[in-house]
PDB file of N, CA and C in Angstrom:
ATOM      1  N   MET A   1     -15.544   0.399  38.474  1.00 81.00           N
ATOM      2  CA  MET A   1     -16.855   1.006  38.640  1.00 81.00           C
ATOM      3  C   MET A   1     -16.795   2.454  38.159  1.00 81.00           C
ATOM      4  N   PRO A   2     -17.759   2.843  37.371  1.00 85.00           N
ATOM      5  CA  PRO A   2     -17.769   4.213  36.854  1.00 85.00           C
ATOM      6  C   PRO A   2     -18.209   5.226  37.897  1.00 85.00           C
ATOM      7  N   LEU A   3     -17.806   6.445  37.681  1.00 87.00           N
ATOM      8  CA  LEU A   3     -18.169   7.567  38.545  1.00 87.00           C
ATOM      9  C   LEU A   3     -19.236   8.376  37.823  1.00 87.00           C
ATOM     10  N   TYR A   4     -20.420   8.484  38.434  1.00 91.00           N
ATOM     11  CA  TYR A   4     -21.527   9.222  37.837  1.00 91.00           C
ATOM     12  C   TYR A   4     -21.689  10.556  38.541  1.00 91.00           C
ATOM     13  N   GLU A   5     -22.087  11.556  37.784  1.00 93.00           N
ATOM     14  CA  GLU A   5     -22.292  12.900  38.319  1.00 93.00           C
ATOM     15  C   GLU A   5     -23.769  13.256  38.150  1.00 93.00           C
ATOM     16  N   TYR A   6     -24.360  13.756  39.229  1.00 95.00           N
ATOM     17  CA  TYR A   6     -25.772  14.147  39.242  1.00 95.00           C
ATOM     18  C   TYR A   6     -25.885  15.617  39.604  1.00 95.00           C
ATOM     19  N   GLU A   7     -26.921  16.281  39.084  1.00 96.00           N
ATOM     20  CA  GLU A   7     -27.183  17.676  39.432  1.00 96.00           C
ATOM     21  C   GLU A   7     -28.627  17.803  39.892  1.00 96.00           C
ATOM     22  N   CYS A   8     -28.832  18.563  40.962  1.00 96.00           N
ATOM     23  CA  CYS A   8     -30.160  18.778  41.511  1.00 96.00           C
ATOM     24  C   CYS A   8     -30.922  19.767  40.629  1.00 96.00           C
ATOM     25  N   THR A   9     -32.208  19.487  40.395  1.00 95.00           N
ATOM     26  CA  THR A   9     -33.021  20.384  39.575  1.00 95.00           C
ATOM     27  C   THR A   9     -33.453  21.624  40.349  1.00 95.00           C
ATOM     28  N   ASN A  10     -33.341  21.589  41.676  1.00 95.00           N
ATOM     29  CA  ASN A  10     -33.780  22.714  42.502  1.00 95.00           C
ATOM     30  C   ASN A  10     -32.609  23.599  42.945  1.00 95.00           C
ATOM     31  N   CYS A  11     -31.655  23.031  43.647  1.00 95.00           N
ATOM     32  CA  CYS A  11     -30.551  23.833  44.206  1.00 95.00           C
ATOM     33  C   CYS A  11     -29.320  23.853  43.293  1.00 95.00           C
ATOM     34  N   HIS A  12     -29.292  23.038  42.228  1.00 95.00           N
ATOM     35  CA  HIS A  12     -28.226  22.982  41.214  1.00 95.00           C
ATOM     36  C   HIS A  12     -26.872  22.570  41.777  1.00 95.00           C
ATOM     37  N   ARG A  13     -26.869  21.899  42.909  1.00 95.00           N
ATOM     38  CA  ARG A  13     -25.612  21.349  43.439  1.00 95.00           C
ATOM     39  C   ARG A  13     -25.323  20.041  42.735  1.00 95.00           C
ATOM     40  N   ARG A  14     -24.056  19.746  42.564  1.00 94.00           N
ATOM     41  CA  ARG A  14     -23.641  18.517  41.884  1.00 94.00           C
ATOM     42  C   ARG A  14     -23.144  17.506  42.907  1.00 94.00           C
ATOM     43  N   THR A  15     -23.456  16.245  42.634  1.00 93.00           N
ATOM     44  CA  THR A  15     -23.078  15.140  43.500  1.00 93.00           C
ATOM     45  C   THR A  15     -22.430  14.071  42.640  1.00 93.00           C
ATOM     46  N   GLU A  16     -21.318  13.504  43.101  1.00 92.00           N
ATOM     47  CA  GLU A  16     -20.656  12.414  42.393  1.00 92.00           C
ATOM     48  C   GLU A  16     -20.856  11.134  43.183  1.00 92.00           C
ATOM     49  N   LYS A  17     -21.103  10.040  42.464  1.00 93.00           N
ATOM     50  CA  LYS A  17     -21.330   8.753  43.115  1.00 93.00           C
ATOM     51  C   LYS A  17     -20.691   7.661  42.279  1.00 93.00           C
ATOM     52  N   ARG A  18     -19.884   6.826  42.914  1.00 93.00           N
ATOM     53  CA  ARG A  18     -19.276   5.676  42.247  1.00 93.00           C
ATOM     54  C   ARG A  18     -20.267   4.522  42.372  1.00 93.00           C
ATOM     55  N   GLN A  19     -20.744   4.038  41.206  1.00 92.00           N
ATOM     56  CA  GLN A  19     -21.781   3.016  41.194  1.00 92.00           C
ATOM     57  C   GLN A  19     -21.463   1.918  40.202  1.00 92.00           C
ATOM     58  N   LYS A  20     -22.033   0.739  40.456  1.00 93.00           N
ATOM     59  CA  LYS A  20     -21.969  -0.354  39.491  1.00 93.00           C
ATOM     60  C   LYS A  20     -22.947  -0.055  38.365  1.00 93.00           C
ATOM     61  N   PHE A  21     -22.777  -0.729  37.240  1.00 89.00           N
ATOM     62  CA  PHE A  21     -23.707  -0.553  36.125  1.00 89.00           C
ATOM     63  C   PHE A  21     -25.109  -1.015  36.510  1.00 89.00           C
ATOM     64  N   SER A  22     -25.186  -2.010  37.392  1.00 93.00           N
ATOM     65  CA  SER A  22     -26.478  -2.575  37.770  1.00 93.00           C
ATOM     66  C   SER A  22     -27.179  -1.788  38.882  1.00 93.00           C
ATOM     67  N   ASP A  23     -26.498  -0.841  39.530  1.00 93.00           N
ATOM     68  CA  ASP A  23     -27.111  -0.042  40.600  1.00 93.00           C
ATOM     69  C   ASP A  23     -28.138   0.920  40.022  1.00 93.00           C
ATOM     70  N   PRO A  24     -29.228   1.170  40.752  1.00 93.00           N
ATOM     71  CA  PRO A  24     -30.218   2.144  40.277  1.00 93.00           C
ATOM     72  C   PRO A  24     -29.671   3.577  40.376  1.00 93.00           C
ATOM     73  N   GLU A  25     -30.185   4.467  39.535  1.00 92.00           N
ATOM     74  CA  GLU A  25     -29.759   5.867  39.564  1.00 92.00           C
ATOM     75  C   GLU A  25     -30.212   6.536  40.857  1.00 92.00           C
ATOM     76  N   LEU A  26     -29.453   7.546  41.287  1.00 92.00           N
ATOM     77  CA  LEU A  26     -29.888   8.347  42.433  1.00 92.00           C
ATOM     78  C   LEU A  26     -31.035   9.239  41.994  1.00 92.00           C
ATOM     79  N   THR A  27     -32.020   9.430  42.869  1.00 93.00           N
ATOM     80  CA  THR A  27     -33.172  10.254  42.505  1.00 93.00           C
ATOM     81  C   THR A  27     -33.381  11.419  43.454  1.00 93.00           C
ATOM     82  N   ASP A  28     -32.871  11.329  44.694  1.00 94.00           N
ATOM     83  CA  ASP A  28     -33.091  12.381  45.695  1.00 94.00           C
ATOM     84  C   ASP A  28     -31.811  13.124  46.004  1.00 94.00           C
ATOM     85  N   CYS A  29     -31.888  14.453  45.984  1.00 94.00           N
ATOM     86  CA  CYS A  29     -30.739  15.295  46.306  1.00 94.00           C
ATOM     87  C   CYS A  29     -30.394  15.151  47.783  1.00 94.00           C
ATOM     88  N   PRO A  30     -29.109  14.902  48.117  1.00 93.00           N
ATOM     89  CA  PRO A  30     -28.725  14.775  49.528  1.00 93.00           C
ATOM     90  C   PRO A  30     -28.743  16.112  50.277  1.00 93.00           C
ATOM     91  N   PHE A  31     -28.830  17.233  49.555  1.00 93.00           N
ATOM     92  CA  PHE A  31     -28.817  18.550  50.193  1.00 93.00           C
ATOM     93  C   PHE A  31     -30.222  19.073  50.463  1.00 93.00           C
ATOM     94  N   CYS A  32     -31.125  18.981  49.455  1.00 94.00           N
ATOM     95  CA  CYS A  32     -32.457  19.569  49.625  1.00 94.00           C
ATOM     96  C   CYS A  32     -33.594  18.569  49.416  1.00 94.00           C
ATOM     97  N   GLY A  33     -33.295  17.358  48.932  1.00 92.00           N
ATOM     98  CA  GLY A  33     -34.313  16.343  48.753  1.00 92.00           C
ATOM     99  C   GLY A  33     -35.064  16.414  47.432  1.00 92.00           C
ATOM    100  N   SER A  34     -34.719  17.317  46.538  1.00 94.00           N
ATOM    101  CA  SER A  34     -35.385  17.439  45.244  1.00 94.00           C
ATOM    102  C   SER A  34     -34.876  16.379  44.266  1.00 94.00           C
ATOM    103  N   LEU A  35     -35.363  16.434  43.051  1.00 96.00           N
ATOM    104  CA  LEU A  35     -35.035  15.466  42.010  1.00 96.00           C
ATOM    105  C   LEU A  35     -33.619  15.685  41.476  1.00 96.00           C
ATOM    106  N   LEU A  36     -32.892  14.584  41.285  1.00 95.00           N
ATOM    107  CA  LEU A  36     -31.552  14.617  40.690  1.00 95.00           C
ATOM    108  C   LEU A  36     -31.629  14.151  39.247  1.00 95.00           C
ATOM    109  N   GLU A  37     -30.797  14.727  38.401  1.00 95.00           N
ATOM    110  CA  GLU A  37     -30.652  14.300  37.022  1.00 95.00           C
ATOM    111  C   GLU A  37     -29.191  13.966  36.765  1.00 95.00           C
ATOM    112  N   ARG A  38     -28.965  12.907  36.004  1.00 94.00           N
ATOM    113  CA  ARG A  38     -27.589  12.533  35.684  1.00 94.00           C
ATOM    114  C   ARG A  38     -27.021  13.499  34.660  1.00 94.00           C
ATOM    115  N   VAL A  39     -25.797  13.950  34.887  1.00 93.00           N
ATOM    116  CA  VAL A  39     -25.117  14.907  34.020  1.00 93.00           C
ATOM    117  C   VAL A  39     -24.111  14.149  33.165  1.00 93.00           C
ATOM    118  N   ILE A  40     -24.082  14.469  31.888  1.00 90.00           N
ATOM    119  CA  ILE A  40     -23.085  13.877  30.999  1.00 90.00           C
ATOM    120  C   ILE A  40     -21.868  14.792  30.999  1.00 90.00           C
ATOM    121  N   SER A  41     -20.735  14.247  31.383  1.00 80.00           N
ATOM    122  CA  SER A  41     -19.514  15.056  31.452  1.00 80.00           C
ATOM    123  C   SER A  41     -18.373  14.295  30.787  1.00 80.00           C
ATOM    124  N   ALA A  42     -17.337  15.007  30.458  1.00 79.00           N
ATOM    125  CA  ALA A  42     -16.169  14.408  29.813  1.00 79.00           C
ATOM    126  C   ALA A  42     -15.404  13.556  30.825  1.00 79.00           C
ATOM    127  N   PRO A  43     -14.984  12.375  30.439  1.00 76.00           N
ATOM    128  CA  PRO A  43     -14.223  11.526  31.348  1.00 76.00           C
ATOM    129  C   PRO A  43     -12.795  12.040  31.506  1.00 76.00           C
ATOM    130  N   ALA A  44     -12.205  11.733  32.618  1.00 74.00           N
ATOM    131  CA  ALA A  44     -10.805  12.087  32.844  1.00 74.00           C
ATOM    132  C   ALA A  44      -9.940  10.996  32.217  1.00 74.00           C
ATOM    133  N   VAL A  45      -9.197  11.336  31.180  1.00 77.00           N
ATOM    134  CA  VAL A  45      -8.375  10.373  30.461  1.00 77.00           C
ATOM    135  C   VAL A  45      -6.938  10.863  30.458  1.00 77.00           C
ATOM    136  N   MET A  46      -6.026   9.964  30.796  1.00 73.00           N
ATOM    137  CA  MET A  46      -4.605  10.314  30.764  1.00 73.00           C
ATOM    138  C   MET A  46      -3.890   9.280  29.917  1.00 73.00           C
ATOM    139  N   PHE A  47      -3.259   9.732  28.853  1.00 71.00           N
ATOM    140  CA  PHE A  47      -2.513   8.840  27.989  1.00 71.00           C
ATOM    141  C   PHE A  47      -1.077   8.784  28.481  1.00 71.00           C
ATOM    142  N   LYS A  48      -0.580   7.578  28.702  1.00 72.00           N
ATOM    143  CA  LYS A  48       0.781   7.399  29.189  1.00 72.00           C
ATOM    144  C   LYS A  48       1.622   6.739  28.107  1.00 72.00           C
ATOM    145  N   GLY A  49       2.903   6.931  28.189  1.00 67.00           N
ATOM    146  CA  GLY A  49       3.802   6.306  27.240  1.00 67.00           C
ATOM    147  C   GLY A  49       4.250   7.277  26.161  1.00 67.00           C
ATOM    148  N   GLY A  50       5.042   6.763  25.256  1.00 65.00           N
ATOM    149  CA  GLY A  50       5.602   7.588  24.194  1.00 65.00           C
ATOM    150  C   GLY A  50       4.594   7.975  23.139  1.00 65.00           C
ATOM    151  N   GLY A  51       3.704   7.054  22.820  1.00 63.00           N
ATOM    152  CA  GLY A  51       2.718   7.346  21.794  1.00 63.00           C
ATOM    153  C   GLY A  51       3.277   7.184  20.398  1.00 63.00           C
ATOM    154  N   TRP A  52       2.403   7.339  19.414  1.00 61.00           N
ATOM    155  CA  TRP A  52       2.817   7.119  18.029  1.00 61.00           C
ATOM    156  C   TRP A  52       3.807   8.169  17.556  1.00 61.00           C
ATOM    157  N   TYR A  53       3.717   9.411  18.046  1.00 60.00           N
ATOM    158  CA  TYR A  53       4.596  10.470  17.573  1.00 60.00           C
ATOM    159  C   TYR A  53       6.032  10.226  18.020  1.00 60.00           C
ATOM    160  N   ALA A  54       6.222   9.774  19.246  1.00 57.00           N
ATOM    161  CA  ALA A  54       7.567   9.542  19.766  1.00 57.00           C
ATOM    162  C   ALA A  54       8.137   8.202  19.314  1.00 57.00           C
ATOM    163  N   ASP A  55       7.292   7.348  18.715  1.00 57.00           N
ATOM    164  CA  ASP A  55       7.749   6.028  18.306  1.00 57.00           C
ATOM    165  C   ASP A  55       8.067   5.947  16.810  1.00 57.00           C
ATOM    166  N   LEU A  56       8.622   6.989  16.256  1.00 58.00           N
ATOM    167  CA  LEU A  56       9.148   7.026  14.902  1.00 58.00           C
ATOM    168  C   LEU A  56       8.096   7.075  13.792  1.00 58.00           C
ATOM    169  N   TYR A  57       6.888   7.414  14.071  1.00 57.00           N
ATOM    170  CA  TYR A  57       5.886   7.540  13.028  1.00 57.00           C
ATOM    171  C   TYR A  57       5.720   8.983  12.572  1.00 57.00           C
ATOM    172  N   SER A  58       6.485   9.866  13.132  1.00 55.00           N
ATOM    173  CA  SER A  58       6.370  11.268  12.738  1.00 55.00           C
ATOM    174  C   SER A  58       7.244  11.534  11.513  1.00 55.00           C
ATOM    175  N   SER A  59       7.015  12.662  10.869  1.00 58.00           N
ATOM    176  CA  SER A  59       7.792  12.993   9.685  1.00 58.00           C
ATOM    177  C   SER A  59       9.146  13.599  10.029  1.00 58.00           C
ATOM    178  N   LYS A  60       9.351  13.944  11.263  1.00 57.00           N
ATOM    179  CA  LYS A  60      10.608  14.569  11.672  1.00 57.00           C
ATOM    180  C   LYS A  60      11.728  13.554  11.855  1.00 57.00           C
ATOM    181  N   GLY A  61      11.431  12.296  11.863  1.00 53.00           N
ATOM    182  CA  GLY A  61      12.492  11.298  11.999  1.00 53.00           C
ATOM    183  C   GLY A  61      12.468  10.641  13.360  1.00 53.00           C
ATOM    184  N   GLY A  62      13.384  10.977  14.198  1.00 52.00           N
ATOM    185  CA  GLY A  62      13.498  10.306  15.481  1.00 52.00           C
ATOM    186  C   GLY A  62      14.804   9.545  15.467  1.00 52.00           C
ATOM    187  N   ALA A  63      14.799   8.343  15.999  1.00 54.00           N
ATOM    188  CA  ALA A  63      15.986   7.506  15.978  1.00 54.00           C
ATOM    189  C   ALA A  63      16.176   6.958  14.564  1.00 54.00           C
ATOM    190  N   LYS A  64      17.361   7.115  14.023  1.00 57.00           N
ATOM    191  CA  LYS A  64      17.619   6.682  12.649  1.00 57.00           C
ATOM    192  C   LYS A  64      18.288   5.309  12.657  1.00 57.00           C
ATOM    193  N   ALA A  65      18.099   4.588  11.574  1.00 55.00           N
ATOM    194  CA  ALA A  65      18.702   3.259  11.441  1.00 55.00           C
ATOM    195  C   ALA A  65      20.222   3.427  11.330  1.00 55.00           C
ATOM    196  N   PRO A  66      20.983   2.489  11.875  1.00 57.00           N
ATOM    197  CA  PRO A  66      22.446   2.588  11.802  1.00 57.00           C
ATOM    198  C   PRO A  66      22.918   2.445  10.344  1.00 57.00           C
ATOM    199  N   ALA A  67      23.927   3.218   9.976  1.00 58.00           N
ATOM    200  CA  ALA A  67      24.463   3.198   8.596  1.00 58.00           C
ATOM    201  C   ALA A  67      25.256   1.919   8.389  1.00 58.00           C
ATOM    202  N   ALA A  68      25.140   1.346   7.190  1.00 61.00           N
ATOM    203  CA  ALA A  68      25.889   0.116   6.866  1.00 61.00           C
ATOM    204  C   ALA A  68      27.356   0.486   6.640  1.00 61.00           C
ATOM    205  N   SER A  69      28.237  -0.331   7.135  1.00 61.00           N
ATOM    206  CA  SER A  69      29.649  -0.068   6.945  1.00 61.00           C
ATOM    207  C   SER A  69      30.090  -0.522   5.559  1.00 61.00           C
ATOM    208  N   GLY A  70      30.996   0.175   4.930  1.00 56.00           N
ATOM    209  CA  GLY A  70      31.423  -0.112   3.557  1.00 56.00           C
ATOM    210  C   GLY A  70      32.605  -1.041   3.503  1.00 56.00           C
ATOM    211  N   GLU A  71      32.626  -2.165   4.177  1.00 54.00           N
ATOM    212  CA  GLU A  71      33.752  -3.088   4.162  1.00 54.00           C
ATOM    213  C   GLU A  71      33.823  -3.892   2.933  1.00 54.00           C
TER     214      GLU A  71
END
């Protein structure tokens, strides 16, 4: 379920609410009772793992292939 952020048009306090996609938007400020508007904000994203840079796709090398023996 996504986390939506709302801001009051009167007192400018922000409220966060975890809602389903099918739930109606909040319209009343819980602090003063005025109109709420949904705020567009950047999502919190955390990338885990080595990523492409640590997985040998960089130009610096990384782990090198073992040298063939000259037998």
